[in-house]
Amino acid sequence: DLKAAEGITGCGELSDSPVIDVLDRLVGKCLVTVDRSTERLRYSQLMTVREYGHELLDRGGERDELYRRHLEHYSERARRSSLDWCGPGQSETLAELRIDHPNLVAALDWALHDDSQRAAAAELAVALRYHWIAGGNLSDGRIRLERILQRLTEPTRERGDVLWVTAWTALIQGDRDAAREHLDECTAIATALGDERLRAHADHWAGIHAVFSGRPADAILLFRDAIAVHRAVGDTASALTASFELGMAQTYDGRLDDALETCRDVIAVADRHGEKWNKAYALWVSSVAYFHLGRADDAVDAAQQALRIQRDFKDKICTALSIEVLSWVATSSGDANAAATLCGAAKGVWHRLGTSVAAFGPQITDDSQSSGRAAALMVGPGEFAQLATPAVRLTIEQAVDLALGTRTEDAAAPVAEASPLTKREQEIAELLAQGLSNRQIAEGLVISRRTVDGHVEHIFDKLAVSSRTQVAAWVAARAHPPAVETGR
């Protein structure tokens, strides 16, 4: 955007020239393109123009300086997003980070290739924790966090922070063994440094490890210790997150009334701060507790309140978990058709995130599988799959709309997800998925290599991916949607 262009490039020969004037001239010469799809104009270049610009930077010896300024600019944006997280504007922050994702990843990748920027890379990756988790960028975040740990080897506070954020992403991906190793090391560093704040984060995510491992009673103790420190140091965002997770542990420890009281407290504090992300999760936990108390109407109401928040947030984790509860309620009320459709919608959201409900521990998994088995028995496995499979293909927005328009007796017909790619881009994406290089694609389609380069860049931008492997996974997911498990 303009602010980034001014902050990053407004130096050297451009220091005395208004950047907006230079951009206007470049747009007029078709060397820079303008994206007007959002309120804030965004500027970009085709791959061929960008490569030419890199050549000029190398000749002038300005490349490292420009990359450093790029890193500093996006690090400051990420830092502000994490510091201001607990308050109004969270959904807008997430949306902006999603749009900036290619720049954020580029800044991190450059820092990872420069040993002098290791600490900066760590600070940026930790500041982006909500972008990795709530923004649905688990794989991109986990890969880079692990790379930082390979380079930042000293037992410092910076490494400790990277460890607990990496453990968080690993836990959501279902990699509990790796998370345990990271948390053990984080605890050791915190103990050696006498750092209570770092120890609280280690205890916090060790609590989630305990919940996901089927030990909710152990988790309750860890969460309470972590919450006390989070509150003492004024970290309201972390205190709220640990608190709704405490409610989850209480739910699966059979302390359902305690869980509901914990969630009411989270919602009250969140409302005072204008905070909605943790509030949505507290509503989801409440829906699970209500379900186990046999209060179906309250369970549906709480889950749908969480999903209304997700219209803006598009947090795949909370969305999938809330739709799961609606599916359970549908099954318990005997509406197998709605249960199957909702089950499929939840599974599609999990698939897009790159994980499954199994990552969240045996209790939630048992609820999900028991509901699926019961619904499949009511209508038969074949009919269950026929109802669920179309819903797997829904976008997250369509899945939310389906769930909000569906009580236990009314399942709306899902709509297949449209491809964001043009016909030519779709063709090139399929060739990429076959492992062909840009040169091979150009030869096969009888077009120039530069044209293919431009199409590949647009594919990456539209799919919000950064590798050919991710493109291949997207192509495969559209051609062969994931099978819907019925618990059998």
XYZ file of C-alpha atoms in Angstrom:
488
model
C 0.000 0.000 0.000
C 1.027 3.650 -0.166
C 2.234 3.835 3.421
C 4.498 0.834 2.850
C 5.788 2.259 -0.424
C 6.600 5.565 1.259
C 8.198 3.973 4.333
C 10.315 1.451 2.436
C 11.300 3.208 -0.785
C 11.335 6.836 0.318
C 15.130 6.951 0.562
C 18.157 7.507 -1.650
C 17.214 9.215 -4.896
C 13.541 9.162 -3.878
C 14.071 10.935 -0.562
C 13.227 14.339 -2.098
C 10.354 13.131 -4.306
C 6.775 12.391 -3.193
C 6.452 8.627 -3.620
C 2.808 8.958 -4.708
C 3.899 11.055 -7.702
C 6.464 8.450 -8.735
C 3.850 5.692 -8.382
C 1.391 7.608 -10.530
C 3.979 7.906 -13.313
C 4.848 4.199 -13.082
C 1.161 3.253 -13.172
C 0.736 5.449 -16.241
C 3.555 3.534 -17.948
C 2.049 0.145 -16.913
C 5.164 -0.682 -14.860
C 3.099 -0.765 -11.668
C -0.456 -2.113 -11.359
C -3.128 -0.924 -8.931
C -5.502 -3.206 -7.021
C -8.686 -1.291 -6.173
C -10.606 -4.243 -4.685
C -10.247 -2.935 -1.107
C -10.652 0.489 0.449
C -6.870 0.888 0.572
C -5.193 0.931 -2.841
C -2.414 -1.609 -3.270
C 0.411 -1.485 -5.798
C 2.282 -4.391 -7.365
C 4.425 -5.401 -10.322
C 4.460 -8.304 -12.720
C 7.214 -10.831 -12.116
C 9.220 -9.731 -15.153
C 9.212 -6.066 -14.072
C 10.125 -7.071 -10.531
C 13.056 -9.167 -11.748
C 14.318 -6.221 -13.792
C 14.041 -4.036 -10.698
C 16.120 -6.542 -8.738
C 18.827 -6.326 -11.387
C 18.911 -2.535 -11.060
C 19.068 -2.794 -7.258
C 22.019 -5.176 -7.459
C 23.856 -2.856 -9.822
C 23.313 0.097 -7.512
C 24.189 -1.821 -4.348
C 20.878 -0.866 -2.701
C 19.254 -4.272 -2.402
C 20.201 -5.080 1.216
C 19.227 -1.610 2.392
C 15.819 -1.904 0.757
C 15.226 -5.380 2.230
C 16.235 -4.089 5.666
C 13.749 -1.234 5.412
C 11.096 -3.698 4.195
C 11.737 -5.915 7.223
C 11.596 -2.971 9.638
C 8.342 -1.684 8.172
C 6.469 -4.981 8.343
C 7.968 -5.856 11.728
C 6.517 -2.639 13.103
C 3.108 -3.466 11.603
C 3.224 -6.935 13.144
C 4.370 -5.572 16.513
C 1.466 -3.108 16.631
C -0.996 -5.846 15.685
C 0.066 -7.997 18.635
C 0.272 -5.128 21.134
C -3.175 -3.797 20.178
C -4.764 -7.238 19.829
C -6.946 -7.125 22.935
C -9.446 -4.512 21.856
C -11.709 -3.313 19.046
C -10.538 -3.785 15.500
C -9.280 -7.367 15.811
C -11.090 -8.599 12.701
C -9.779 -5.637 10.701
C -6.263 -6.387 11.951
C -6.554 -10.007 10.838
C -7.874 -8.945 7.431
C -4.966 -6.535 6.931
C -2.434 -9.184 7.950
C -3.984 -11.627 5.473
C -3.595 -9.086 2.680
C -0.008 -8.366 3.779
C 0.835 -12.080 4.060
C 3.181 -12.211 1.020
C 5.116 -9.211 2.347
C 5.262 -10.602 5.876
C 6.582 -13.936 4.637
C 9.087 -12.216 2.325
C 10.389 -10.114 5.227
C 10.759 -13.199 7.426
C 12.476 -15.204 4.711
C 15.011 -12.444 4.073
C 15.752 -12.140 7.800
C 16.250 -15.902 8.002
C 18.988 -15.741 5.348
C 20.946 -13.034 7.198
C 22.609 -14.141 10.441
C 22.662 -10.560 11.695
C 18.840 -10.504 11.551
C 18.130 -13.642 13.591
C 16.719 -11.716 16.553
C 14.607 -9.583 14.215
C 13.236 -12.728 12.571
C 12.311 -14.130 15.979
C 10.564 -10.927 17.045
C 8.567 -10.766 13.803
C 7.514 -14.424 13.897
C 6.331 -14.132 17.508
C 4.467 -10.879 16.809
C 2.612 -12.697 13.995
C 1.273 -15.420 16.322
C -2.366 -14.387 15.822
C -1.803 -14.276 12.064
C -0.483 -17.853 12.150
C -3.291 -19.165 14.385
C -6.418 -17.027 13.963
C -5.486 -16.067 10.418
C -5.282 -19.717 9.370
C -1.613 -19.723 8.316
C -0.448 -22.633 10.446
C 1.896 -24.260 7.939
C 3.607 -21.052 6.825
C 4.106 -20.027 10.436
C 5.288 -23.402 11.718
C 7.864 -23.801 8.933
C 9.449 -20.425 9.631
C 9.296 -20.725 13.405
C 11.155 -24.034 13.233
C 13.773 -22.456 10.937
C 14.312 -19.690 13.461
C 14.872 -22.258 16.207
C 17.560 -23.878 14.053
C 19.403 -20.556 13.793
C 18.705 -18.864 17.128
C 20.296 -21.497 19.346
C 21.287 -19.510 22.449
C 19.041 -20.042 25.535
C 17.671 -16.498 25.450
C 14.303 -14.884 26.120
C 13.919 -14.515 22.337
C 14.353 -18.258 21.788
C 11.960 -18.960 24.651
C 9.240 -16.871 23.015
C 9.737 -18.638 19.676
C 9.497 -21.981 21.479
C 6.063 -21.399 22.985
C 4.639 -19.881 19.808
C 6.002 -22.851 17.822
C 4.467 -25.212 20.392
C 1.122 -23.458 19.938
C 1.144 -24.029 16.173
C 2.318 -27.622 16.636
C -0.525 -28.348 19.060
C -3.148 -27.064 16.628
C -1.589 -29.265 13.942
C -1.845 -32.288 16.248
C 1.946 -32.635 16.685
C 1.921 -33.084 20.448
C 5.369 -34.707 20.692
C 7.139 -31.760 19.088
C 5.088 -29.343 21.177
C 6.118 -31.148 24.348
C 9.815 -30.879 23.461
C 9.508 -27.164 22.733
C 7.619 -26.506 25.955
C 10.107 -28.453 28.073
C 12.934 -26.355 26.658
C 10.941 -23.153 27.116
C 10.374 -24.054 30.770
C 14.094 -24.761 31.233
C 15.057 -21.396 29.717
C 12.492 -19.550 31.843
C 13.775 -21.258 34.991
C 17.420 -20.479 34.169
C 16.599 -16.828 33.448
C 14.188 -16.459 36.367
C 11.637 -15.152 33.860
C 8.126 -15.526 35.311
C 6.420 -14.153 32.213
C 8.127 -16.715 29.972
C 7.360 -19.477 32.474
C 3.684 -18.454 32.392
C 3.592 -18.912 28.625
C 5.248 -22.325 29.000
C 2.667 -23.337 31.641
C -0.148 -21.923 29.525
C 0.593 -24.062 26.474
C 1.571 -27.037 28.614
C -2.014 -26.738 29.848
C -3.336 -27.043 26.301
C -0.982 -30.002 25.759
C -2.536 -31.631 28.820
C -6.101 -31.014 27.556
C -5.269 -32.341 24.110
C -3.612 -35.377 25.728
C -6.718 -36.221 27.750
C -5.520 -34.847 31.119
C -7.913 -31.957 31.855
C -7.353 -32.040 35.642
C -3.611 -31.412 35.154
C -4.435 -28.659 32.676
C -6.631 -26.806 35.175
C -3.694 -26.356 37.570
C -1.374 -25.170 34.799
C -3.911 -22.685 33.462
C -4.551 -21.186 36.891
C -0.819 -20.621 37.463
C -0.422 -19.060 34.019
C -3.487 -16.817 34.353
C -2.237 -15.421 37.667
C 1.041 -14.308 36.068
C -0.593 -13.052 32.853
C -2.849 -10.829 34.948
C 0.001 -9.676 37.191
C 2.046 -8.438 34.215
C -0.985 -6.857 32.512
C -1.171 -9.314 29.612
C -4.966 -9.284 29.275
C -4.961 -10.983 25.870
C -3.043 -14.021 27.151
C -5.108 -14.110 30.357
C -8.335 -14.256 28.341
C -6.993 -17.008 26.078
C -5.811 -19.106 29.019
C -9.149 -18.505 30.740
C -11.373 -19.816 27.947
C -8.973 -22.769 27.698
C -9.439 -23.269 31.444
C -13.152 -23.476 30.697
C -12.447 -26.144 28.087
C -10.429 -28.163 30.631
C -13.203 -27.804 33.221
C -15.770 -28.982 30.684
C -13.893 -32.181 29.944
C -13.110 -32.709 33.618
C -16.850 -32.847 34.251
C -16.984 -29.440 35.983
C -19.629 -28.086 33.635
C -21.071 -25.366 35.900
C -17.542 -24.135 36.680
C -16.803 -24.040 32.946
C -19.875 -21.920 32.236
C -18.962 -19.502 35.028
C -15.401 -19.238 33.684
C -16.732 -18.491 30.218
C -19.151 -15.859 31.543
C -16.186 -14.116 33.176
C -14.187 -14.255 29.918
C -17.096 -12.786 27.963
C -17.581 -9.999 30.518
C -13.905 -8.975 30.409
C -13.814 -9.278 26.624
C -16.865 -7.027 26.314
C -15.238 -4.385 28.518
C -12.246 -4.308 26.177
C -14.253 -4.537 22.944
C -12.516 -7.865 22.341
C -14.253 -10.568 20.277
C -11.713 -13.273 19.360
C -11.474 -14.807 22.851
C -15.175 -14.094 23.356
C -16.013 -16.299 20.371
C -13.990 -19.171 21.825
C -15.622 -18.713 25.243
C -18.997 -18.989 23.499
C -17.844 -22.199 21.783
C -16.709 -23.694 25.121
C -20.067 -22.691 26.602
C -21.840 -24.496 23.760
C -19.882 -27.689 24.515
C -20.732 -27.441 28.218
C -24.416 -26.842 27.446
C -24.417 -29.838 25.101
C -23.063 -32.087 27.856
C -25.670 -30.706 30.263
C -28.383 -31.678 27.776
C -29.339 -28.032 27.159
C -29.558 -28.285 23.368
C -31.147 -24.884 22.702
C -28.488 -23.090 24.755
C -25.754 -25.078 22.992
C -27.066 -24.038 19.568
C -27.462 -20.415 20.647
C -23.900 -20.162 22.011
C -22.363 -21.906 18.985
C -24.240 -19.664 16.579
C -23.182 -16.553 18.514
C -19.585 -17.684 18.052
C -20.196 -18.204 14.334
C -21.704 -14.728 13.911
C -18.414 -13.330 15.173
C -16.633 -15.518 12.628
C -18.393 -13.735 9.770
C -15.773 -11.030 10.314
C -12.890 -13.044 11.791
C -12.934 -16.092 9.498
C -10.997 -18.011 12.176
C -11.129 -21.551 10.802
C -10.480 -23.204 14.172
C -13.368 -21.587 16.046
C -15.583 -21.943 12.980
C -14.974 -25.685 12.644
C -15.331 -26.329 16.384
C -18.621 -24.415 16.562
C -20.061 -26.226 13.531
C -19.028 -29.524 15.170
C -21.231 -28.726 18.175
C -24.195 -27.920 15.938
C -23.693 -31.286 14.259
C -23.709 -33.049 17.639
C -26.932 -31.314 18.645
C -28.550 -32.256 15.336
C -27.622 -35.890 15.914
C -28.899 -35.900 19.498
C -32.228 -34.449 18.334
C -32.576 -37.111 15.630
C -32.001 -34.878 12.596
C -29.434 -37.014 10.769
C -29.682 -34.984 7.545
C -28.639 -31.750 9.251
C -25.994 -33.618 11.259
C -24.413 -35.066 8.113
C -24.387 -31.735 6.279
C -22.886 -29.896 9.249
C -20.338 -32.666 9.755
C -19.230 -32.258 6.153
C -19.015 -28.466 6.489
C -16.828 -28.751 9.590
C -14.577 -31.293 7.911
C -14.093 -28.972 4.939
C -12.978 -26.139 7.215
C -10.552 -28.463 9.012
C -9.139 -29.554 5.667
C -8.503 -25.969 4.552
C -6.709 -25.262 7.821
C -4.499 -28.318 7.448
C -5.530 -30.159 10.612
C -8.510 -32.069 12.054
C -10.662 -32.269 15.144
C -8.399 -35.118 16.340
C -5.720 -32.531 17.176
C -7.930 -31.248 20.006
C -7.767 -34.352 22.129
C -9.618 -37.592 22.793
C -12.691 -36.078 24.461
C -13.644 -33.737 21.610
C -12.716 -36.416 19.076
C -14.959 -38.932 20.849
C -17.877 -36.480 20.799
C -17.347 -35.876 17.078
C -16.950 -39.521 16.123
C -19.854 -40.683 18.315
C -22.106 -38.108 16.674
C -20.963 -39.144 13.194
C -21.538 -42.838 13.903
C -24.992 -42.206 15.335
C -26.061 -40.046 12.384
C -24.685 -42.576 9.894
C -26.636 -45.347 11.573
C -29.845 -43.325 11.282
C -29.628 -42.775 7.519
C -27.058 -45.367 6.475
C -23.376 -44.725 5.649
C -24.048 -44.168 1.945
C -26.737 -41.565 2.497
C -24.620 -39.910 5.199
C -21.684 -39.524 2.806
C -23.980 -38.277 0.033
C -25.288 -35.547 2.347
C -21.899 -34.617 3.829
C -19.649 -34.630 0.756
C -21.040 -31.498 -0.984
C -20.665 -29.532 2.254
C -16.961 -30.427 2.437
C -16.422 -28.204 -0.618
C -17.928 -25.100 0.975
C -15.795 -22.013 1.547
C -15.488 -20.881 5.157
C -18.011 -18.112 4.457
C -20.476 -20.606 2.987
C -19.930 -22.990 5.904
C -20.747 -20.210 8.376
C -23.824 -19.207 6.382
C -24.975 -22.827 6.301
C -24.564 -23.234 10.058
C -26.262 -19.960 10.889
C -29.185 -20.732 8.585
C -29.546 -24.244 9.971
C -31.208 -25.227 13.191
C -31.353 -28.942 13.912
C -34.352 -29.326 11.630
C -33.263 -27.277 8.605
C -30.168 -28.074 6.582
C -29.563 -25.766 3.645
C -28.166 -27.102 0.396
C -24.459 -26.307 0.066
C -23.002 -24.452 -2.913
C -19.759 -25.614 -4.493
C -16.786 -23.286 -4.075
C -15.927 -21.273 -7.171
C -12.315 -21.155 -8.283
C -10.658 -17.740 -7.844
C -8.505 -18.486 -10.916
C -9.144 -17.629 -14.541
C -9.433 -20.456 -17.053
C -5.768 -20.025 -18.131
C -4.556 -19.789 -14.512
C -6.481 -22.939 -13.634
C -4.809 -24.718 -16.551
C -1.345 -23.597 -15.428
C -2.097 -24.505 -11.786
C -2.932 -28.053 -12.887
C 0.349 -28.255 -14.805
C 2.221 -26.980 -11.748
C 0.553 -29.743 -9.748
C 1.999 -32.255 -12.217
C 5.488 -31.017 -11.345
C 6.200 -29.111 -14.575
C 8.607 -26.174 -14.523
C 7.640 -22.759 -15.879
C 9.764 -23.427 -18.963
C 8.048 -26.763 -19.603
C 4.620 -25.151 -19.187
C 5.567 -22.385 -21.644
C 6.712 -24.917 -24.219
C 3.607 -27.060 -23.806
C 1.171 -24.144 -24.096
C 3.238 -22.393 -26.770
C 3.453 -19.138 -24.837
C 6.431 -17.153 -23.538
C 8.225 -18.028 -20.324
C 7.551 -14.497 -19.045
C 3.825 -14.957 -19.580
C 3.904 -18.141 -17.522
C 5.913 -16.357 -14.808
C 3.207 -13.708 -14.595
C 0.413 -16.289 -14.420
C 2.220 -18.228 -11.670
C 2.621 -15.057 -9.645
C -1.098 -14.308 -9.951
C -1.928 -17.896 -8.922
C 0.222 -17.561 -5.790
C -1.417 -14.233 -4.904
C -5.000 -15.395 -5.469
C -4.548 -18.637 -3.511
C -2.485 -16.888 -0.778
C 0.234 -19.539 -1.068
C 4.002 -19.326 -1.323
C 5.065 -22.626 -2.903
C 4.263 -24.873 -5.852
C 3.558 -27.692 -3.388
C 0.712 -25.655 -1.877
C -0.705 -25.053 -5.350
C -0.611 -28.800 -5.978
C -2.423 -29.422 -2.688
C -5.122 -26.894 -3.664
C -5.596 -28.552 -7.067
C -5.825 -31.984 -5.449
C -8.342 -30.768 -2.851
C -10.649 -29.428 -5.560
C -10.371 -32.561 -7.692
C -10.701 -35.001 -4.793
C -12.413 -33.519 -1.739
C -11.536 -35.323 1.506
C -13.607 -38.343 2.384
C -16.094 -37.787 5.153
C -15.453 -40.036 8.131
C -18.465 -41.557 9.799
C -16.522 -42.906 12.745
C -16.624 -46.427 11.374
